[in-house]
Amino acid sequence: MKDKGMEEFLQVLGTRIRDLRNRKGYSIEKLAHEAGLHPTYLGEIERAVVNPSIISLKKIADALKIPLSQIFEFDKDEKEKIIESIEMELRGMDEKKIDVVKAVIKGLKEL
């Protein structure tokens, strides 16, 4: 049986993983496939039904193309969430697209 503190932690962790997955635009099935996990297990992690291993969390982080530590960054203000979302988008882009984004940002800073 889990203690109350552990239950709360697992709920926050599951919500965090769901938020990261949604920001990436992944369904449970897609993230599970990318991470090499069963979709049911991933759903159980998100709903705080199970206590995932660090290996499973690493697989999830790798599939989301984020550092494992980012999964545990729970308390973020809105600006940080936006920056994180942009970072996740950038990780999926090639260098040419990243250069375009940098040029746009530079132009916005000069306004």
mmCIF file of N, CA and C in Angstrom:
data_model
loop_
_atom_site.group_PDB
_atom_site.id
_atom_site.type_symbol
_atom_site.label_atom_id
_atom_site.label_comp_id
_atom_site.label_asym_id
_atom_site.label_seq_id
_atom_site.Cartn_x
_atom_site.Cartn_y
_atom_site.Cartn_z
ATOM 1 N N MET A 1 0.844 -1.189 0.000
ATOM 2 C CA MET A 1 0.000 0.000 0.000
ATOM 3 C C MET A 1 0.888 1.251 0.000
ATOM 4 N N LYS A 2 0.527 2.209 -0.824
ATOM 5 C CA LYS A 2 1.297 3.451 -0.927
ATOM 6 C C LYS A 2 0.884 4.411 0.176
ATOM 7 N N ASP A 3 1.871 5.167 0.697
ATOM 8 C CA ASP A 3 1.508 6.194 1.669
ATOM 9 C C ASP A 3 0.982 7.420 0.928
ATOM 10 N N LYS A 4 0.377 8.338 1.687
ATOM 11 C CA LYS A 4 -0.270 9.505 1.078
ATOM 12 C C LYS A 4 0.718 10.366 0.298
ATOM 13 N N GLY A 5 1.913 10.570 0.849
ATOM 14 C CA GLY A 5 2.929 11.362 0.157
ATOM 15 C C GLY A 5 3.329 10.733 -1.165
ATOM 16 N N MET A 6 3.470 9.411 -1.176
ATOM 17 C CA MET A 6 3.835 8.707 -2.407
ATOM 18 C C MET A 6 2.707 8.807 -3.427
ATOM 19 N N GLU A 7 1.476 8.669 -2.966
ATOM 20 C CA GLU A 7 0.332 8.786 -3.874
ATOM 21 C C GLU A 7 0.291 10.163 -4.528
ATOM 22 N N GLU A 8 0.508 11.201 -3.731
ATOM 23 C CA GLU A 8 0.504 12.561 -4.271
ATOM 24 C C GLU A 8 1.639 12.755 -5.268
ATOM 25 N N PHE A 9 2.814 12.231 -4.942
ATOM 26 C CA PHE A 9 3.954 12.340 -5.854
ATOM 27 C C PHE A 9 3.648 11.653 -7.177
ATOM 28 N N LEU A 10 3.097 10.444 -7.115
ATOM 29 C CA LEU A 10 2.786 9.708 -8.342
ATOM 30 C C LEU A 10 1.717 10.422 -9.165
ATOM 31 N N GLN A 11 0.772 11.083 -8.498
ATOM 32 C CA GLN A 11 -0.244 11.850 -9.227
ATOM 33 C C GLN A 11 0.389 13.033 -9.950
ATOM 34 N N VAL A 12 1.279 13.745 -9.267
ATOM 35 C CA VAL A 12 1.959 14.884 -9.888
ATOM 36 C C VAL A 12 2.837 14.397 -11.037
ATOM 37 N N LEU A 13 3.548 13.300 -10.824
ATOM 38 C CA LEU A 13 4.409 12.729 -11.861
ATOM 39 C C LEU A 13 3.584 12.318 -13.083
ATOM 40 N N GLY A 14 2.482 11.632 -12.852
ATOM 41 C CA GLY A 14 1.628 11.202 -13.955
ATOM 42 C C GLY A 14 1.056 12.369 -14.736
ATOM 43 N N THR A 15 0.631 13.395 -14.016
ATOM 44 C CA THR A 15 0.109 14.599 -14.667
ATOM 45 C C THR A 15 1.196 15.277 -15.481
ATOM 46 N N ARG A 16 2.397 15.311 -14.940
ATOM 47 C CA ARG A 16 3.526 15.931 -15.645
ATOM 48 C C ARG A 16 3.809 15.188 -16.948
ATOM 49 N N ILE A 17 3.829 13.876 -16.897
ATOM 50 C CA ILE A 17 4.092 13.083 -18.100
ATOM 51 C C ILE A 17 2.983 13.303 -19.124
ATOM 52 N N ARG A 18 1.742 13.336 -18.673
ATOM 53 C CA ARG A 18 0.621 13.590 -19.587
ATOM 54 C C ARG A 18 0.760 14.970 -20.238
ATOM 55 N N ASP A 19 1.111 15.978 -19.441
ATOM 56 C CA ASP A 19 1.290 17.330 -19.986
ATOM 57 C C ASP A 19 2.403 17.364 -21.032
ATOM 58 N N LEU A 20 3.521 16.732 -20.725
ATOM 59 C CA LEU A 20 4.637 16.696 -21.677
ATOM 60 C C LEU A 20 4.231 15.969 -22.961
ATOM 61 N N ARG A 21 3.498 14.866 -22.804
ATOM 62 C CA ARG A 21 3.035 14.098 -23.968
ATOM 63 C C ARG A 21 2.100 14.943 -24.825
ATOM 64 N N ASN A 22 1.164 15.624 -24.178
ATOM 65 C CA ASN A 22 0.209 16.455 -24.920
ATOM 66 C C ASN A 22 0.903 17.609 -25.628
ATOM 67 N N ARG A 23 1.879 18.220 -24.977
ATOM 68 C CA ARG A 23 2.619 19.323 -25.616
ATOM 69 C C ARG A 23 3.362 18.841 -26.854
ATOM 70 N N LYS A 24 3.799 17.610 -26.813
ATOM 71 C CA LYS A 24 4.501 17.034 -27.959
ATOM 72 C C LYS A 24 3.510 16.618 -29.049
ATOM 73 N N GLY A 25 2.217 16.542 -28.692
ATOM 74 C CA GLY A 25 1.201 16.140 -29.660
ATOM 75 C C GLY A 25 1.104 14.636 -29.831
ATOM 76 N N TYR A 26 1.579 13.899 -28.833
ATOM 77 C CA TYR A 26 1.568 12.437 -28.906
ATOM 78 C C TYR A 26 0.332 11.865 -28.220
ATOM 79 N N SER A 27 -0.225 10.827 -28.812
ATOM 80 C CA SER A 27 -1.247 10.035 -28.134
ATOM 81 C C SER A 27 -0.522 9.097 -27.163
ATOM 82 N N ILE A 28 -1.277 8.472 -26.274
ATOM 83 C CA ILE A 28 -0.663 7.481 -25.380
ATOM 84 C C ILE A 28 -0.030 6.377 -26.214
ATOM 85 N N GLU A 29 -0.728 5.948 -27.257
ATOM 86 C CA GLU A 29 -0.223 4.859 -28.091
ATOM 87 C C GLU A 29 1.097 5.237 -28.762
ATOM 88 N N LYS A 30 1.177 6.455 -29.283
ATOM 89 C CA LYS A 30 2.403 6.882 -29.971
ATOM 90 C C LYS A 30 3.569 6.967 -28.998
ATOM 91 N N LEU A 31 3.353 7.600 -27.834
ATOM 92 C CA LEU A 31 4.443 7.703 -26.868
ATOM 93 C C LEU A 31 4.857 6.323 -26.376
ATOM 94 N N ALA A 32 3.887 5.464 -26.108
ATOM 95 C CA ALA A 32 4.202 4.108 -25.650
ATOM 96 C C ALA A 32 5.044 3.381 -26.695
ATOM 97 N N HIS A 33 4.652 3.499 -27.948
ATOM 98 C CA HIS A 33 5.405 2.858 -29.031
ATOM 99 C C HIS A 33 6.833 3.402 -29.090
ATOM 100 N N GLU A 34 6.965 4.736 -29.069
ATOM 101 C CA GLU A 34 8.289 5.364 -29.143
ATOM 102 C C GLU A 34 9.161 4.971 -27.951
ATOM 103 N N ALA A 35 8.536 4.789 -26.785
ATOM 104 C CA ALA A 35 9.279 4.468 -25.567
ATOM 105 C C ALA A 35 9.481 2.968 -25.374
ATOM 106 N N GLY A 36 8.821 2.158 -26.193
ATOM 107 C CA GLY A 36 8.931 0.708 -26.028
ATOM 108 C C GLY A 36 8.177 0.203 -24.804
ATOM 109 N N LEU A 37 7.087 0.886 -24.468
ATOM 110 C CA LEU A 37 6.258 0.499 -23.328
ATOM 111 C C LEU A 37 4.864 0.133 -23.817
ATOM 112 N N HIS A 38 4.132 -0.612 -23.016
ATOM 113 C CA HIS A 38 2.757 -0.954 -23.373
ATOM 114 C C HIS A 38 1.864 0.259 -23.103
ATOM 115 N N PRO A 39 0.930 0.570 -24.008
ATOM 116 C CA PRO A 39 0.049 1.726 -23.801
ATOM 117 C C PRO A 39 -0.729 1.674 -22.483
ATOM 118 N N THR A 40 -1.148 0.479 -22.080
ATOM 119 C CA THR A 40 -1.870 0.345 -20.813
ATOM 120 C C THR A 40 -0.990 0.765 -19.647
ATOM 121 N N TYR A 41 0.273 0.343 -19.682
ATOM 122 C CA TYR A 41 1.217 0.698 -18.620
ATOM 123 C C TYR A 41 1.435 2.208 -18.583
ATOM 124 N N LEU A 42 1.604 2.826 -19.741
ATOM 125 C CA LEU A 42 1.788 4.275 -19.791
ATOM 126 C C LEU A 42 0.553 4.990 -19.231
ATOM 127 N N GLY A 43 -0.626 4.512 -19.580
ATOM 128 C CA GLY A 43 -1.855 5.083 -19.029
ATOM 129 C C GLY A 43 -1.916 4.945 -17.515
ATOM 130 N N GLU A 44 -1.450 3.813 -17.013
ATOM 131 C CA GLU A 44 -1.422 3.601 -15.563
ATOM 132 C C GLU A 44 -0.430 4.541 -14.886
ATOM 133 N N ILE A 45 0.684 4.827 -15.553
ATOM 134 C CA ILE A 45 1.645 5.799 -15.012
ATOM 135 C C ILE A 45 0.976 7.168 -14.932
ATOM 136 N N GLU A 46 0.317 7.571 -16.001
ATOM 137 C CA GLU A 46 -0.325 8.888 -16.045
ATOM 138 C C GLU A 46 -1.447 9.020 -15.022
ATOM 139 N N ARG A 47 -2.112 7.920 -14.708
ATOM 140 C CA ARG A 47 -3.214 7.951 -13.734
ATOM 141 C C ARG A 47 -2.749 7.622 -12.317
ATOM 142 N N ALA A 48 -1.446 7.459 -12.129
ATOM 143 C CA ALA A 48 -0.850 7.171 -10.813
ATOM 144 C C ALA A 48 -1.312 5.834 -10.244
ATOM 145 N N VAL A 49 -1.562 4.875 -11.124
ATOM 146 C CA VAL A 49 -1.960 3.541 -10.682
ATOM 147 C C VAL A 49 -0.729 2.712 -10.330
ATOM 148 N N VAL A 50 0.373 2.961 -11.031
ATOM 149 C CA VAL A 50 1.611 2.211 -10.807
ATOM 150 C C VAL A 50 2.750 3.166 -10.458
ATOM 151 N N ASN A 51 3.776 2.597 -9.860
ATOM 152 C CA ASN A 51 4.996 3.327 -9.530
ATOM 153 C C ASN A 51 6.031 2.947 -10.589
ATOM 154 N N PRO A 52 6.284 3.821 -11.569
ATOM 155 C CA PRO A 52 7.175 3.443 -12.676
ATOM 156 C C PRO A 52 8.635 3.352 -12.233
ATOM 157 N N SER A 53 9.357 2.476 -12.895
ATOM 158 C CA SER A 53 10.795 2.367 -12.633
ATOM 159 C C SER A 53 11.516 3.547 -13.269
ATOM 160 N N ILE A 54 12.708 3.794 -12.804
ATOM 161 C CA ILE A 54 13.517 4.865 -13.387
ATOM 162 C C ILE A 54 13.834 4.541 -14.846
ATOM 163 N N ILE A 55 13.948 3.268 -15.171
ATOM 164 C CA ILE A 55 14.204 2.849 -16.560
ATOM 165 C C ILE A 55 13.016 3.237 -17.442
ATOM 166 N N SER A 56 11.799 2.998 -16.956
ATOM 167 C CA SER A 56 10.609 3.385 -17.729
ATOM 168 C C SER A 56 10.545 4.895 -17.913
ATOM 169 N N LEU A 57 10.875 5.640 -16.859
ATOM 170 C CA LEU A 57 10.869 7.100 -16.967
ATOM 171 C C LEU A 57 11.923 7.580 -17.956
ATOM 172 N N LYS A 58 13.083 6.929 -17.972
ATOM 173 C CA LYS A 58 14.146 7.281 -18.927
ATOM 174 C C LYS A 58 13.679 7.009 -20.352
ATOM 175 N N LYS A 59 12.999 5.891 -20.565
ATOM 176 C CA LYS A 59 12.469 5.572 -21.896
ATOM 177 C C LYS A 59 11.453 6.628 -22.342
ATOM 178 N N ILE A 60 10.611 7.073 -21.414
ATOM 179 C CA ILE A 60 9.621 8.104 -21.728
ATOM 180 C C ILE A 60 10.324 9.407 -22.087
ATOM 181 N N ALA A 61 11.306 9.790 -21.276
ATOM 182 C CA ALA A 61 12.053 11.025 -21.545
ATOM 183 C C ALA A 61 12.737 10.954 -22.905
ATOM 184 N N ASP A 62 13.374 9.829 -23.202
ATOM 185 C CA ASP A 62 14.053 9.673 -24.492
ATOM 186 C C ASP A 62 13.062 9.778 -25.647
ATOM 187 N N ALA A 63 11.889 9.168 -25.492
ATOM 188 C CA ALA A 63 10.872 9.220 -26.549
ATOM 189 C C ALA A 63 10.357 10.645 -26.754
ATOM 190 N N LEU A 64 10.323 11.425 -25.678
ATOM 191 C CA LEU A 64 9.897 12.822 -25.772
ATOM 192 C C LEU A 64 11.040 13.746 -26.185
ATOM 193 N N LYS A 65 12.247 13.174 -26.268
ATOM 194 C CA LYS A 65 13.459 13.929 -26.626
ATOM 195 C C LYS A 65 13.738 15.050 -25.622
ATOM 196 N N ILE A 66 13.632 14.682 -24.346
ATOM 197 C CA ILE A 66 13.938 15.616 -23.265
ATOM 198 C C ILE A 66 14.861 14.923 -22.267
ATOM 199 N N PRO A 67 15.606 15.700 -21.478
ATOM 200 C CA PRO A 67 16.397 15.073 -20.424
ATOM 201 C C PRO A 67 15.475 14.487 -19.349
ATOM 202 N N LEU A 68 15.901 13.411 -18.740
ATOM 203 C CA LEU A 68 15.107 12.772 -17.690
ATOM 204 C C LEU A 68 14.746 13.770 -16.593
ATOM 205 N N SER A 69 15.658 14.642 -16.252
ATOM 206 C CA SER A 69 15.415 15.612 -15.175
ATOM 207 C C SER A 69 14.203 16.496 -15.458
ATOM 208 N N GLN A 70 13.902 16.733 -16.717
ATOM 209 C CA GLN A 70 12.779 17.607 -17.078
ATOM 210 C C GLN A 70 11.440 17.007 -16.651
ATOM 211 N N ILE A 71 11.367 15.706 -16.553
ATOM 212 C CA ILE A 71 10.130 15.066 -16.097
ATOM 213 C C ILE A 71 9.818 15.476 -14.660
ATOM 214 N N PHE A 72 10.864 15.752 -13.885
ATOM 215 C CA PHE A 72 10.682 16.068 -12.468
ATOM 216 C C PHE A 72 10.592 17.563 -12.183
ATOM 217 N N GLU A 73 10.520 18.383 -13.202
ATOM 218 C CA GLU A 73 10.386 19.828 -13.024
ATOM 219 C C GLU A 73 8.902 20.170 -12.936
ATOM 220 N N PHE A 74 8.360 20.056 -11.735
ATOM 221 C CA PHE A 74 6.919 20.172 -11.535
ATOM 222 C C PHE A 74 6.406 21.602 -11.437
ATOM 223 N N ASP A 75 7.097 22.457 -10.724
ATOM 224 C CA ASP A 75 6.584 23.799 -10.433
ATOM 225 C C ASP A 75 7.134 24.817 -11.416
ATOM 226 N N LYS A 76 6.385 25.064 -12.446
ATOM 227 C CA LYS A 76 6.822 26.012 -13.466
ATOM 228 C C LYS A 76 5.756 27.078 -13.641
ATOM 229 N N ASP A 77 6.216 28.299 -13.839
ATOM 230 C CA ASP A 77 5.253 29.341 -14.150
ATOM 231 C C ASP A 77 4.924 29.276 -15.644
ATOM 232 N N GLU A 78 3.971 30.060 -16.059
ATOM 233 C CA GLU A 78 3.475 29.981 -17.443
ATOM 234 C C GLU A 78 4.561 30.267 -18.473
ATOM 235 N N LYS A 79 5.410 31.261 -18.207
ATOM 236 C CA LYS A 79 6.482 31.585 -19.148
ATOM 237 C C LYS A 79 7.423 30.396 -19.321
ATOM 238 N N GLU A 80 7.754 29.744 -18.212
ATOM 239 C CA GLU A 80 8.630 28.577 -18.281
ATOM 240 C C GLU A 80 7.975 27.447 -19.071
ATOM 241 N N LYS A 81 6.673 27.272 -18.908
ATOM 242 C CA LYS A 81 5.966 26.229 -19.651
ATOM 243 C C LYS A 81 6.010 26.513 -21.153
ATOM 244 N N ILE A 82 5.859 27.782 -21.528
ATOM 245 C CA ILE A 82 5.912 28.157 -22.944
ATOM 246 C C ILE A 82 7.311 27.906 -23.498
ATOM 247 N N ILE A 83 8.326 28.312 -22.748
ATOM 248 C CA ILE A 83 9.710 28.097 -23.184
ATOM 249 C C ILE A 83 9.986 26.609 -23.343
ATOM 250 N N GLU A 84 9.521 25.814 -22.385
ATOM 251 C CA GLU A 84 9.710 24.368 -22.457
ATOM 252 C C GLU A 84 9.020 23.783 -23.687
ATOM 253 N N SER A 85 7.822 24.255 -23.970
ATOM 254 C CA SER A 85 7.079 23.781 -25.133
ATOM 255 C C SER A 85 7.823 24.115 -26.426
ATOM 256 N N ILE A 86 8.356 25.332 -26.501
ATOM 257 C CA ILE A 86 9.134 25.735 -27.680
ATOM 258 C C ILE A 86 10.384 24.874 -27.802
ATOM 259 N N GLU A 87 11.029 24.623 -26.674
ATOM 260 C CA GLU A 87 12.234 23.781 -26.690
ATOM 261 C C GLU A 87 11.921 22.393 -27.236
ATOM 262 N N MET A 88 10.799 21.833 -26.816
ATOM 263 C CA MET A 88 10.420 20.507 -27.305
ATOM 264 C C MET A 88 10.195 20.534 -28.815
ATOM 265 N N GLU A 89 9.585 21.594 -29.307
ATOM 266 C CA GLU A 89 9.372 21.720 -30.749
ATOM 267 C C GLU A 89 10.707 21.824 -31.483
ATOM 268 N N LEU A 90 11.628 22.610 -30.936
ATOM 269 C CA LEU A 90 12.938 22.797 -31.575
ATOM 270 C C LEU A 90 13.717 21.488 -31.662
ATOM 271 N N ARG A 91 13.587 20.643 -30.659
ATOM 272 C CA ARG A 91 14.323 19.370 -30.656
ATOM 273 C C ARG A 91 13.953 18.494 -31.851
ATOM 274 N N GLY A 92 12.757 18.672 -32.365
ATOM 275 C CA GLY A 92 12.319 17.873 -33.498
ATOM 276 C C GLY A 92 12.631 18.485 -34.854
ATOM 277 N N MET A 93 13.309 19.630 -34.868
ATOM 278 C CA MET A 93 13.584 20.334 -36.126
ATOM 279 C C MET A 93 15.016 20.105 -36.595
ATOM 280 N N ASP A 94 15.196 20.232 -37.908
ATOM 281 C CA ASP A 94 16.554 20.170 -38.447
ATOM 282 C C ASP A 94 17.220 21.541 -38.294
ATOM 283 N N GLU A 95 18.515 21.596 -38.560
ATOM 284 C CA GLU A 95 19.300 22.822 -38.360
ATOM 285 C C GLU A 95 18.776 24.002 -39.183
ATOM 286 N N LYS A 96 18.321 23.726 -40.399
ATOM 287 C CA LYS A 96 17.832 24.796 -41.266
ATOM 288 C C LYS A 96 16.619 25.491 -40.643
ATOM 289 N N LYS A 97 15.692 24.708 -40.125
ATOM 290 C CA LYS A 97 14.504 25.278 -39.497
ATOM 291 C C LYS A 97 14.871 26.018 -38.213
ATOM 292 N N ILE A 98 15.818 25.488 -37.469
ATOM 293 C CA ILE A 98 16.265 26.154 -36.243
ATOM 294 C C ILE A 98 16.873 27.509 -36.574
ATOM 295 N N ASP A 99 17.626 27.583 -37.660
ATOM 296 C CA ASP A 99 18.202 28.864 -38.082
ATOM 297 C C ASP A 99 17.108 29.885 -38.404
ATOM 298 N N VAL A 100 16.022 29.427 -39.027
ATOM 299 C CA VAL A 100 14.899 30.316 -39.333
ATOM 300 C C VAL A 100 14.268 30.820 -38.034
ATOM 301 N N VAL A 101 14.076 29.920 -37.079
ATOM 302 C CA VAL A 101 13.498 30.307 -35.790
ATOM 303 C C VAL A 101 14.393 31.333 -35.098
ATOM 304 N N LYS A 102 15.693 31.111 -35.123
ATOM 305 C CA LYS A 102 16.627 32.061 -34.505
ATOM 306 C C LYS A 102 16.532 33.429 -35.171
ATOM 307 N N ALA A 103 16.393 33.449 -36.488
ATOM 308 C CA ALA A 103 16.271 34.721 -37.206
ATOM 309 C C ALA A 103 14.981 35.444 -36.818
ATOM 310 N N VAL A 104 13.901 34.694 -36.674
ATOM 311 C CA VAL A 104 12.625 35.288 -36.263
ATOM 312 C C VAL A 104 12.751 35.876 -34.859
ATOM 313 N N ILE A 105 13.365 35.131 -33.955
ATOM 314 C CA ILE A 105 13.543 35.621 -32.582
ATOM 315 C C ILE A 105 14.399 36.879 -32.569
ATOM 316 N N LYS A 106 15.463 36.868 -33.353
ATOM 317 C CA LYS A 106 16.333 38.045 -33.424
ATOM 318 C C LYS A 106 15.537 39.252 -33.922
ATOM 319 N N GLY A 107 14.717 39.045 -34.948
ATOM 320 C CA GLY A 107 13.889 40.125 -35.478
ATOM 321 C C GLY A 107 12.898 40.644 -34.448
ATOM 322 N N LEU A 108 12.305 39.749 -33.675
ATOM 323 C CA LEU A 108 11.356 40.163 -32.638
ATOM 324 C C LEU A 108 12.043 40.964 -31.538
ATOM 325 N N LYS A 109 13.258 40.588 -31.202
ATOM 326 C CA LYS A 109 13.995 41.305 -30.157
ATOM 327 C C LYS A 109 14.320 42.729 -30.585
ATOM 328 N N GLU A 110 14.441 42.946 -31.887
ATOM 329 C CA GLU A 110 14.788 44.269 -32.403
ATOM 330 C C GLU A 110 13.581 45.187 -32.534
ATOM 331 N N LEU A 111 12.384 44.663 -32.344
ATOM 332 C CA LEU A 111 11.162 45.489 -32.437
ATOM 333 C C LEU A 111 11.066 46.477 -31.294
#
